[in-house]
Amino acid sequence: KAGVTQTPRYLIKTRGQQVTLSCSPISGHRSVSWYQQTPGQGLQFLFEYFSETQRNKGNFPGRFSGRQFSNSRSEMNVSTLELGDSALYLCASSLDGGSIDEQYFGPGTRLTVT
Amino acid sequence: AQSVAQPEDQVNVAEGNPLTVKCTYSVSGNPYLFWYVQYPNRGLQFLLKYITGDNLVKGSYGFEAEFNKSQTSFHLKKPSALVSDSALYFCAVRDDTGGFKTIFGAGTRLFVKA
């Protein structure tokens, strides 16, 4: 089975711009979660989607949004980029996102905001 | 509220020696605990999980973890460390209250010296 894929792998944006990141989960996985990883804050949960519905959301401003499509692929969008949004954004998929499911992570998208 | 603590930023061990990476947690309901490993420039990989049953859980690459309910701990162990085990290790927790949210610890960097 192919693993979780994320595109693009690297992005450089300017403050004030917006960005869209994409994630394709492992075939058959219906839950997709997004995380922001920074050296200072570690891994911070952004949101989780299952069957095109957001089931949970972390403590991030409304500039961070996401969606999931009927084929379980997911996108996250960050509008009005700030310097502090520079981070590695990780996507993870699991079968149905239940509490006992382990997650499978993609390689991440490295976003740099200048 | 869920929380995870990894009290050591870094653990240093000589190759061939046993290693321990510590993790303590706090959850409202019953805990589901996970360990993940991140190699340089790669996404996180699942190592092992505790759901219920035997307190000693075995996982990938010879790692194991011991669940201790009274001490709310889930320490990662390996009897004999390899240089290739050098990586960033994350402990994570969910509970059974249905939040669909995984909380990660800050991570512990493991250095194994030849």
PDB file of C-alpha atoms in Angstrom:
ATOM      1  CA  LYS A   1       0.000   0.000   0.000  1.00  0.00           C
ATOM      2  CA  ALA A   2       1.193   3.489  -0.731  1.00  0.00           C
ATOM      3  CA  GLY A   3       1.807   5.631   2.320  1.00  0.00           C
ATOM      4  CA  VAL A   4       0.426   9.028   3.176  1.00  0.00           C
ATOM      5  CA  THR A   5       1.473  11.608   0.618  1.00  0.00           C
ATOM      6  CA  GLN A   6       1.645  15.339   1.074  1.00  0.00           C
ATOM      7  CA  THR A   7       2.114  18.023  -1.535  1.00  0.00           C
ATOM      8  CA  PRO A   8       3.975  20.187  -1.926  1.00  0.00           C
ATOM      9  CA  ARG A   9       6.947  19.160   0.175  1.00  0.00           C
ATOM     10  CA  TYR A  10       8.343  22.679   0.437  1.00  0.00           C
ATOM     11  CA  LEU A  11       6.765  26.108   0.181  1.00  0.00           C
ATOM     12  CA  ILE A  12       8.022  29.635   0.546  1.00  0.00           C
ATOM     13  CA  LYS A  13       5.393  32.322   0.966  1.00  0.00           C
ATOM     14  CA  THR A  14       5.265  35.969   1.899  1.00  0.00           C
ATOM     15  CA  ARG A  15       3.418  37.431   4.868  1.00  0.00           C
ATOM     16  CA  GLY A  16      -0.206  38.125   4.048  1.00  0.00           C
ATOM     17  CA  GLN A  17      -0.474  35.469   1.376  1.00  0.00           C
ATOM     18  CA  GLN A  18      -2.510  32.313   1.694  1.00  0.00           C
ATOM     19  CA  VAL A  19      -1.495  28.714   1.155  1.00  0.00           C
ATOM     20  CA  THR A  20      -3.191  25.380   0.528  1.00  0.00           C
ATOM     21  CA  LEU A  21      -1.601  22.086   1.511  1.00  0.00           C
ATOM     22  CA  SER A  22      -2.791  18.706   0.311  1.00  0.00           C
ATOM     23  CA  CYS A  23      -2.822  15.268   1.885  1.00  0.00           C
ATOM     24  CA  SER A  24      -3.720  11.892   0.406  1.00  0.00           C
ATOM     25  CA  PRO A  25      -4.293   9.227   3.072  1.00  0.00           C
ATOM     26  CA  ILE A  26      -3.524   5.557   2.860  1.00  0.00           C
ATOM     27  CA  SER A  27      -6.106   3.755   0.766  1.00  0.00           C
ATOM     28  CA  GLY A  28      -9.024   2.714   2.957  1.00  0.00           C
ATOM     29  CA  HIS A  29      -8.256   5.197   5.716  1.00  0.00           C
ATOM     30  CA  ARG A  30     -11.115   7.570   6.364  1.00  0.00           C
ATOM     31  CA  SER A  31      -9.701   9.749   9.134  1.00  0.00           C
ATOM     32  CA  VAL A  32      -7.212  12.515   8.442  1.00  0.00           C
ATOM     33  CA  SER A  33      -5.585  14.691  11.082  1.00  0.00           C
ATOM     34  CA  TRP A  34      -3.336  17.708  10.657  1.00  0.00           C
ATOM     35  CA  TYR A  35      -0.528  18.841  12.956  1.00  0.00           C
ATOM     36  CA  GLN A  36       1.846  21.766  13.086  1.00  0.00           C
ATOM     37  CA  GLN A  37       5.374  20.934  14.190  1.00  0.00           C
ATOM     38  CA  THR A  38       7.775  23.638  15.355  1.00  0.00           C
ATOM     39  CA  PRO A  39      10.959  23.401  17.422  1.00  0.00           C
ATOM     40  CA  GLY A  40       9.471  25.496  20.206  1.00  0.00           C
ATOM     41  CA  GLN A  41       5.933  24.115  20.408  1.00  0.00           C
ATOM     42  CA  GLY A  42       6.418  20.523  19.310  1.00  0.00           C
ATOM     43  CA  LEU A  43       3.471  18.826  17.631  1.00  0.00           C
ATOM     44  CA  GLN A  44       0.259  20.807  17.876  1.00  0.00           C
ATOM     45  CA  PHE A  45      -3.071  19.316  16.791  1.00  0.00           C
ATOM     46  CA  LEU A  46      -4.883  21.394  14.182  1.00  0.00           C
ATOM     47  CA  PHE A  47      -7.986  19.395  13.245  1.00  0.00           C
ATOM     48  CA  GLU A  48      -9.335  15.966  12.396  1.00  0.00           C
ATOM     49  CA  TYR A  49     -11.700  14.977   9.602  1.00  0.00           C
ATOM     50  CA  PHE A  50     -13.750  11.867   9.063  1.00  0.00           C
ATOM     51  CA  SER A  51     -16.200  11.338   6.224  1.00  0.00           C
ATOM     52  CA  GLU A  52     -15.900  14.953   5.153  1.00  0.00           C
ATOM     53  CA  THR A  53     -16.798  16.215   8.650  1.00  0.00           C
ATOM     54  CA  GLN A  54     -14.528  18.006  11.065  1.00  0.00           C
ATOM     55  CA  ARG A  55     -14.810  16.122  14.352  1.00  0.00           C
ATOM     56  CA  ASN A  56     -12.326  18.041  16.435  1.00  0.00           C
ATOM     57  CA  LYS A  57     -10.284  21.204  16.270  1.00  0.00           C
ATOM     58  CA  GLY A  58      -7.208  22.410  18.109  1.00  0.00           C
ATOM     59  CA  ASN A  59      -6.524  25.852  19.490  1.00  0.00           C
ATOM     60  CA  PHE A  60      -5.580  27.659  16.315  1.00  0.00           C
ATOM     61  CA  PRO A  61      -7.027  30.886  14.921  1.00  0.00           C
ATOM     62  CA  GLY A  62      -9.680  30.855  12.247  1.00  0.00           C
ATOM     63  CA  ARG A  63      -7.037  31.560   9.609  1.00  0.00           C
ATOM     64  CA  PHE A  64      -6.388  27.827   9.700  1.00  0.00           C
ATOM     65  CA  SER A  65      -9.076  25.810   7.992  1.00  0.00           C
ATOM     66  CA  GLY A  66      -9.425  22.471   6.324  1.00  0.00           C
ATOM     67  CA  ARG A  67     -11.693  20.187   4.439  1.00  0.00           C
ATOM     68  CA  GLN A  68     -11.987  16.594   3.404  1.00  0.00           C
ATOM     69  CA  PHE A  69     -13.271  15.251   0.129  1.00  0.00           C
ATOM     70  CA  SER A  70     -15.388  12.190  -0.560  1.00  0.00           C
ATOM     71  CA  ASN A  71     -12.268  10.182  -1.470  1.00  0.00           C
ATOM     72  CA  SER A  72     -10.809  11.043   1.984  1.00  0.00           C
ATOM     73  CA  ARG A  73      -8.182  13.352   0.542  1.00  0.00           C
ATOM     74  CA  SER A  74      -7.798  16.450   2.658  1.00  0.00           C
ATOM     75  CA  GLU A  75      -6.595  20.001   2.256  1.00  0.00           C
ATOM     76  CA  MET A  76      -5.706  22.619   4.797  1.00  0.00           C
ATOM     77  CA  ASN A  77      -5.623  26.311   4.112  1.00  0.00           C
ATOM     78  CA  VAL A  78      -3.870  29.084   5.948  1.00  0.00           C
ATOM     79  CA  SER A  79      -4.908  32.610   5.081  1.00  0.00           C
ATOM     80  CA  THR A  80      -3.130  35.879   5.835  1.00  0.00           C
ATOM     81  CA  LEU A  81       0.141  34.155   6.584  1.00  0.00           C
ATOM     82  CA  GLU A  82       2.262  35.326   9.515  1.00  0.00           C
ATOM     83  CA  LEU A  83       5.952  34.720  10.176  1.00  0.00           C
ATOM     84  CA  GLY A  84       4.971  32.467  13.061  1.00  0.00           C
ATOM     85  CA  ASP A  85       3.192  30.100  10.688  1.00  0.00           C
ATOM     86  CA  SER A  86       6.566  28.835   9.462  1.00  0.00           C
ATOM     87  CA  ALA A  87       6.558  25.183  10.423  1.00  0.00           C
ATOM     88  CA  LEU A  88       6.421  21.593   9.273  1.00  0.00           C
ATOM     89  CA  TYR A  89       2.804  20.639   8.641  1.00  0.00           C
ATOM     90  CA  LEU A  90       2.126  16.956   9.073  1.00  0.00           C
ATOM     91  CA  CYS A  91      -0.857  15.000   7.910  1.00  0.00           C
ATOM     92  CA  ALA A  92      -1.768  11.653   9.456  1.00  0.00           C
ATOM     93  CA  SER A  93      -4.340   9.082   8.469  1.00  0.00           C
ATOM     94  CA  SER A  94      -5.972   6.205  10.302  1.00  0.00           C
ATOM     95  CA  LEU A  95      -8.725   3.725   9.585  1.00  0.00           C
ATOM     96  CA  ASP A  96     -11.553   5.535  11.300  1.00  0.00           C
ATOM     97  CA  GLY A  97      -9.817   7.797  13.785  1.00  0.00           C
ATOM     98  CA  GLY A  98     -11.021   5.809  16.761  1.00  0.00           C
ATOM     99  CA  SER A  99      -9.172   6.166  20.015  1.00  0.00           C
ATOM    100  CA  ILE A 100      -7.291   2.906  19.617  1.00  0.00           C
ATOM    101  CA  ASP A 101      -6.121   3.524  16.052  1.00  0.00           C
ATOM    102  CA  GLU A 102      -2.505   4.355  15.417  1.00  0.00           C
ATOM    103  CA  GLN A 103      -1.823   7.088  12.910  1.00  0.00           C
ATOM    104  CA  TYR A 104       0.307   6.965   9.786  1.00  0.00           C
ATOM    105  CA  PHE A 105       2.110  10.170   8.981  1.00  0.00           C
ATOM    106  CA  GLY A 106       3.144  11.749   5.730  1.00  0.00           C
ATOM    107  CA  PRO A 107       6.575  13.320   5.228  1.00  0.00           C
ATOM    108  CA  GLY A 108       5.181  16.791   5.843  1.00  0.00           C
ATOM    109  CA  THR A 109       5.116  20.109   4.056  1.00  0.00           C
ATOM    110  CA  ARG A 110       7.797  22.560   5.139  1.00  0.00           C
ATOM    111  CA  LEU A 111       6.275  26.055   5.009  1.00  0.00           C
ATOM    112  CA  THR A 112       8.527  29.089   5.261  1.00  0.00           C
ATOM    113  CA  VAL A 113       6.916  32.508   5.579  1.00  0.00           C
ATOM    114  CA  THR A 114       9.142  35.497   4.814  1.00  0.00           C
TER     115      THR A 114
ATOM    116  CA  ALA B   1      -7.966  17.728  29.842  1.00  0.00           C
ATOM    117  CA  GLN B   2      -5.411  15.431  28.264  1.00  0.00           C
ATOM    118  CA  SER B   3      -1.711  16.106  28.655  1.00  0.00           C
ATOM    119  CA  VAL B   4       1.567  14.313  28.090  1.00  0.00           C
ATOM    120  CA  ALA B   5       4.940  15.071  29.629  1.00  0.00           C
ATOM    121  CA  GLN B   6       8.311  13.891  28.419  1.00  0.00           C
ATOM    122  CA  PRO B   7      10.596  15.176  31.152  1.00  0.00           C
ATOM    123  CA  GLU B   8      13.860  14.732  29.247  1.00  0.00           C
ATOM    124  CA  ASP B   9      14.693  16.823  26.212  1.00  0.00           C
ATOM    125  CA  GLN B  10      17.582  14.514  25.399  1.00  0.00           C
ATOM    126  CA  VAL B  11      18.775  11.070  26.391  1.00  0.00           C
ATOM    127  CA  ASN B  12      22.308   9.897  25.733  1.00  0.00           C
ATOM    128  CA  VAL B  13      23.239   6.225  25.819  1.00  0.00           C
ATOM    129  CA  ALA B  14      26.124   4.096  24.610  1.00  0.00           C
ATOM    130  CA  GLU B  15      25.504   1.478  21.948  1.00  0.00           C
ATOM    131  CA  GLY B  16      24.696  -1.881  23.496  1.00  0.00           C
ATOM    132  CA  ASN B  17      23.380  -0.362  26.718  1.00  0.00           C
ATOM    133  CA  PRO B  18      19.703  -0.392  27.681  1.00  0.00           C
ATOM    134  CA  LEU B  19      17.728   2.755  27.019  1.00  0.00           C
ATOM    135  CA  THR B  20      14.657   4.320  28.613  1.00  0.00           C
ATOM    136  CA  VAL B  21      12.670   7.293  27.336  1.00  0.00           C
ATOM    137  CA  LYS B  22      10.193   8.554  29.909  1.00  0.00           C
ATOM    138  CA  CYS B  23       6.581   9.593  29.474  1.00  0.00           C
ATOM    139  CA  THR B  24       3.829  10.500  31.923  1.00  0.00           C
ATOM    140  CA  TYR B  25       0.252  11.352  31.035  1.00  0.00           C
ATOM    141  CA  SER B  26      -3.005  12.757  32.312  1.00  0.00           C
ATOM    142  CA  VAL B  27      -6.429  11.908  30.859  1.00  0.00           C
ATOM    143  CA  SER B  28     -10.040  12.048  31.946  1.00  0.00           C
ATOM    144  CA  GLY B  29     -11.049   8.541  30.939  1.00  0.00           C
ATOM    145  CA  ASN B  30      -9.126   5.390  30.200  1.00  0.00           C
ATOM    146  CA  PRO B  31      -5.816   6.117  28.441  1.00  0.00           C
ATOM    147  CA  TYR B  32      -4.724   4.895  25.049  1.00  0.00           C
ATOM    148  CA  LEU B  33      -0.992   5.464  24.742  1.00  0.00           C
ATOM    149  CA  PHE B  34       1.311   5.534  21.741  1.00  0.00           C
ATOM    150  CA  TRP B  35       4.974   5.944  20.911  1.00  0.00           C
ATOM    151  CA  TYR B  36       6.147   7.379  17.613  1.00  0.00           C
ATOM    152  CA  VAL B  37       9.649   7.953  16.248  1.00  0.00           C
ATOM    153  CA  GLN B  38      10.810  10.648  13.846  1.00  0.00           C
ATOM    154  CA  TYR B  39      14.006  10.233  11.868  1.00  0.00           C
ATOM    155  CA  PRO B  40      15.655  13.333  10.343  1.00  0.00           C
ATOM    156  CA  ASN B  41      13.637  14.913   7.538  1.00  0.00           C
ATOM    157  CA  ARG B  42      10.942  12.269   7.761  1.00  0.00           C
ATOM    158  CA  GLY B  43       7.436  11.999   9.152  1.00  0.00           C
ATOM    159  CA  LEU B  44       6.572  10.181  12.334  1.00  0.00           C
ATOM    160  CA  GLN B  45       6.457   6.392  12.400  1.00  0.00           C
ATOM    161  CA  PHE B  46       4.307   4.361  14.742  1.00  0.00           C
ATOM    162  CA  LEU B  47       6.283   2.195  17.193  1.00  0.00           C
ATOM    163  CA  LEU B  48       3.768   0.693  19.594  1.00  0.00           C
ATOM    164  CA  LYS B  49       0.584   1.282  21.549  1.00  0.00           C
ATOM    165  CA  TYR B  50      -1.126   0.335  24.782  1.00  0.00           C
ATOM    166  CA  ILE B  51      -4.874  -0.145  24.673  1.00  0.00           C
ATOM    167  CA  THR B  52      -5.651  -2.647  27.406  1.00  0.00           C
ATOM    168  CA  GLY B  53      -4.356  -5.887  28.856  1.00  0.00           C
ATOM    169  CA  ASP B  54      -0.725  -6.734  29.457  1.00  0.00           C
ATOM    170  CA  ASN B  55       1.183  -3.788  30.872  1.00  0.00           C
ATOM    171  CA  LEU B  56       4.276  -4.619  28.810  1.00  0.00           C
ATOM    172  CA  VAL B  57       3.766  -3.837  25.150  1.00  0.00           C
ATOM    173  CA  LYS B  58       6.176  -4.898  22.420  1.00  0.00           C
ATOM    174  CA  GLY B  59       6.609  -2.947  19.227  1.00  0.00           C
ATOM    175  CA  SER B  60       8.770  -2.385  16.183  1.00  0.00           C
ATOM    176  CA  TYR B  61      12.585  -2.473  16.053  1.00  0.00           C
ATOM    177  CA  GLY B  62      12.891  -4.254  19.420  1.00  0.00           C
ATOM    178  CA  PHE B  63      11.245  -1.490  21.429  1.00  0.00           C
ATOM    179  CA  GLU B  64       8.844  -2.124  24.273  1.00  0.00           C
ATOM    180  CA  ALA B  65       6.955   0.057  26.700  1.00  0.00           C
ATOM    181  CA  GLU B  66       5.632  -0.460  30.183  1.00  0.00           C
ATOM    182  CA  PHE B  67       2.266   0.933  31.213  1.00  0.00           C
ATOM    183  CA  ASN B  68       1.989   1.847  34.886  1.00  0.00           C
ATOM    184  CA  LYS B  69      -1.471   3.023  35.857  1.00  0.00           C
ATOM    185  CA  SER B  70      -0.635   4.070  39.414  1.00  0.00           C
ATOM    186  CA  GLN B  71       2.269   6.221  38.239  1.00  0.00           C
ATOM    187  CA  THR B  72       0.453   7.319  35.050  1.00  0.00           C
ATOM    188  CA  SER B  73       3.562   6.470  33.074  1.00  0.00           C
ATOM    189  CA  PHE B  74       4.340   4.787  29.789  1.00  0.00           C
ATOM    190  CA  HIS B  75       8.123   4.576  29.478  1.00  0.00           C
ATOM    191  CA  LEU B  76       9.749   3.376  26.258  1.00  0.00           C
ATOM    192  CA  LYS B  77      12.550   0.850  26.626  1.00  0.00           C
ATOM    193  CA  LYS B  78      14.997  -1.187  24.623  1.00  0.00           C
ATOM    194  CA  PRO B  79      17.399  -3.753  26.098  1.00  0.00           C
ATOM    195  CA  SER B  80      20.310  -2.924  23.782  1.00  0.00           C
ATOM    196  CA  ALA B  81      20.555   0.406  21.952  1.00  0.00           C
ATOM    197  CA  LEU B  82      21.789   0.773  18.386  1.00  0.00           C
ATOM    198  CA  VAL B  83      23.339   3.857  16.782  1.00  0.00           C
ATOM    199  CA  SER B  84      20.494   3.711  14.256  1.00  0.00           C
ATOM    200  CA  ASP B  85      18.008   4.256  17.111  1.00  0.00           C
ATOM    201  CA  SER B  86      19.152   7.874  17.310  1.00  0.00           C
ATOM    202  CA  ALA B  87      16.037   9.906  16.542  1.00  0.00           C
ATOM    203  CA  LEU B  88      13.272  12.025  18.069  1.00  0.00           C
ATOM    204  CA  TYR B  89      10.724  10.072  20.093  1.00  0.00           C
ATOM    205  CA  PHE B  90       7.202  11.204  20.841  1.00  0.00           C
ATOM    206  CA  CYS B  91       4.763   9.863  23.392  1.00  0.00           C
ATOM    207  CA  ALA B  92       1.079  10.449  22.617  1.00  0.00           C
ATOM    208  CA  VAL B  93      -2.217   9.911  24.404  1.00  0.00           C
ATOM    209  CA  ARG B  94      -5.887   9.622  23.652  1.00  0.00           C
ATOM    210  CA  ASP B  95      -8.702   8.732  25.992  1.00  0.00           C
ATOM    211  CA  ASP B  96     -11.983   6.923  25.586  1.00  0.00           C
ATOM    212  CA  THR B  97     -14.187   9.981  25.974  1.00  0.00           C
ATOM    213  CA  GLY B  98     -14.489  10.241  22.205  1.00  0.00           C
ATOM    214  CA  GLY B  99     -12.543  13.411  21.478  1.00  0.00           C
ATOM    215  CA  PHE B 100     -10.794  12.100  18.349  1.00  0.00           C
ATOM    216  CA  LYS B 101      -7.815  14.146  19.362  1.00  0.00           C
ATOM    217  CA  THR B 102      -4.269  12.945  19.972  1.00  0.00           C
ATOM    218  CA  ILE B 103      -2.041  14.901  22.314  1.00  0.00           C
ATOM    219  CA  PHE B 104       1.696  14.568  21.788  1.00  0.00           C
ATOM    220  CA  GLY B 105       4.510  15.146  24.214  1.00  0.00           C
ATOM    221  CA  ALA B 106       7.257  17.616  23.385  1.00  0.00           C
ATOM    222  CA  GLY B 107       9.559  14.858  22.213  1.00  0.00           C
ATOM    223  CA  THR B 108      12.819  13.381  23.498  1.00  0.00           C
ATOM    224  CA  ARG B 109      15.900  13.309  21.343  1.00  0.00           C
ATOM    225  CA  LEU B 110      17.817  10.071  21.727  1.00  0.00           C
ATOM    226  CA  PHE B 111      21.535   9.972  20.943  1.00  0.00           C
ATOM    227  CA  VAL B 112      23.196   6.583  20.816  1.00  0.00           C
ATOM    228  CA  LYS B 113      26.980   6.779  20.750  1.00  0.00           C
ATOM    229  CA  ALA B 114      29.079   4.059  19.153  1.00  0.00           C
TER     230      ALA B 114
END
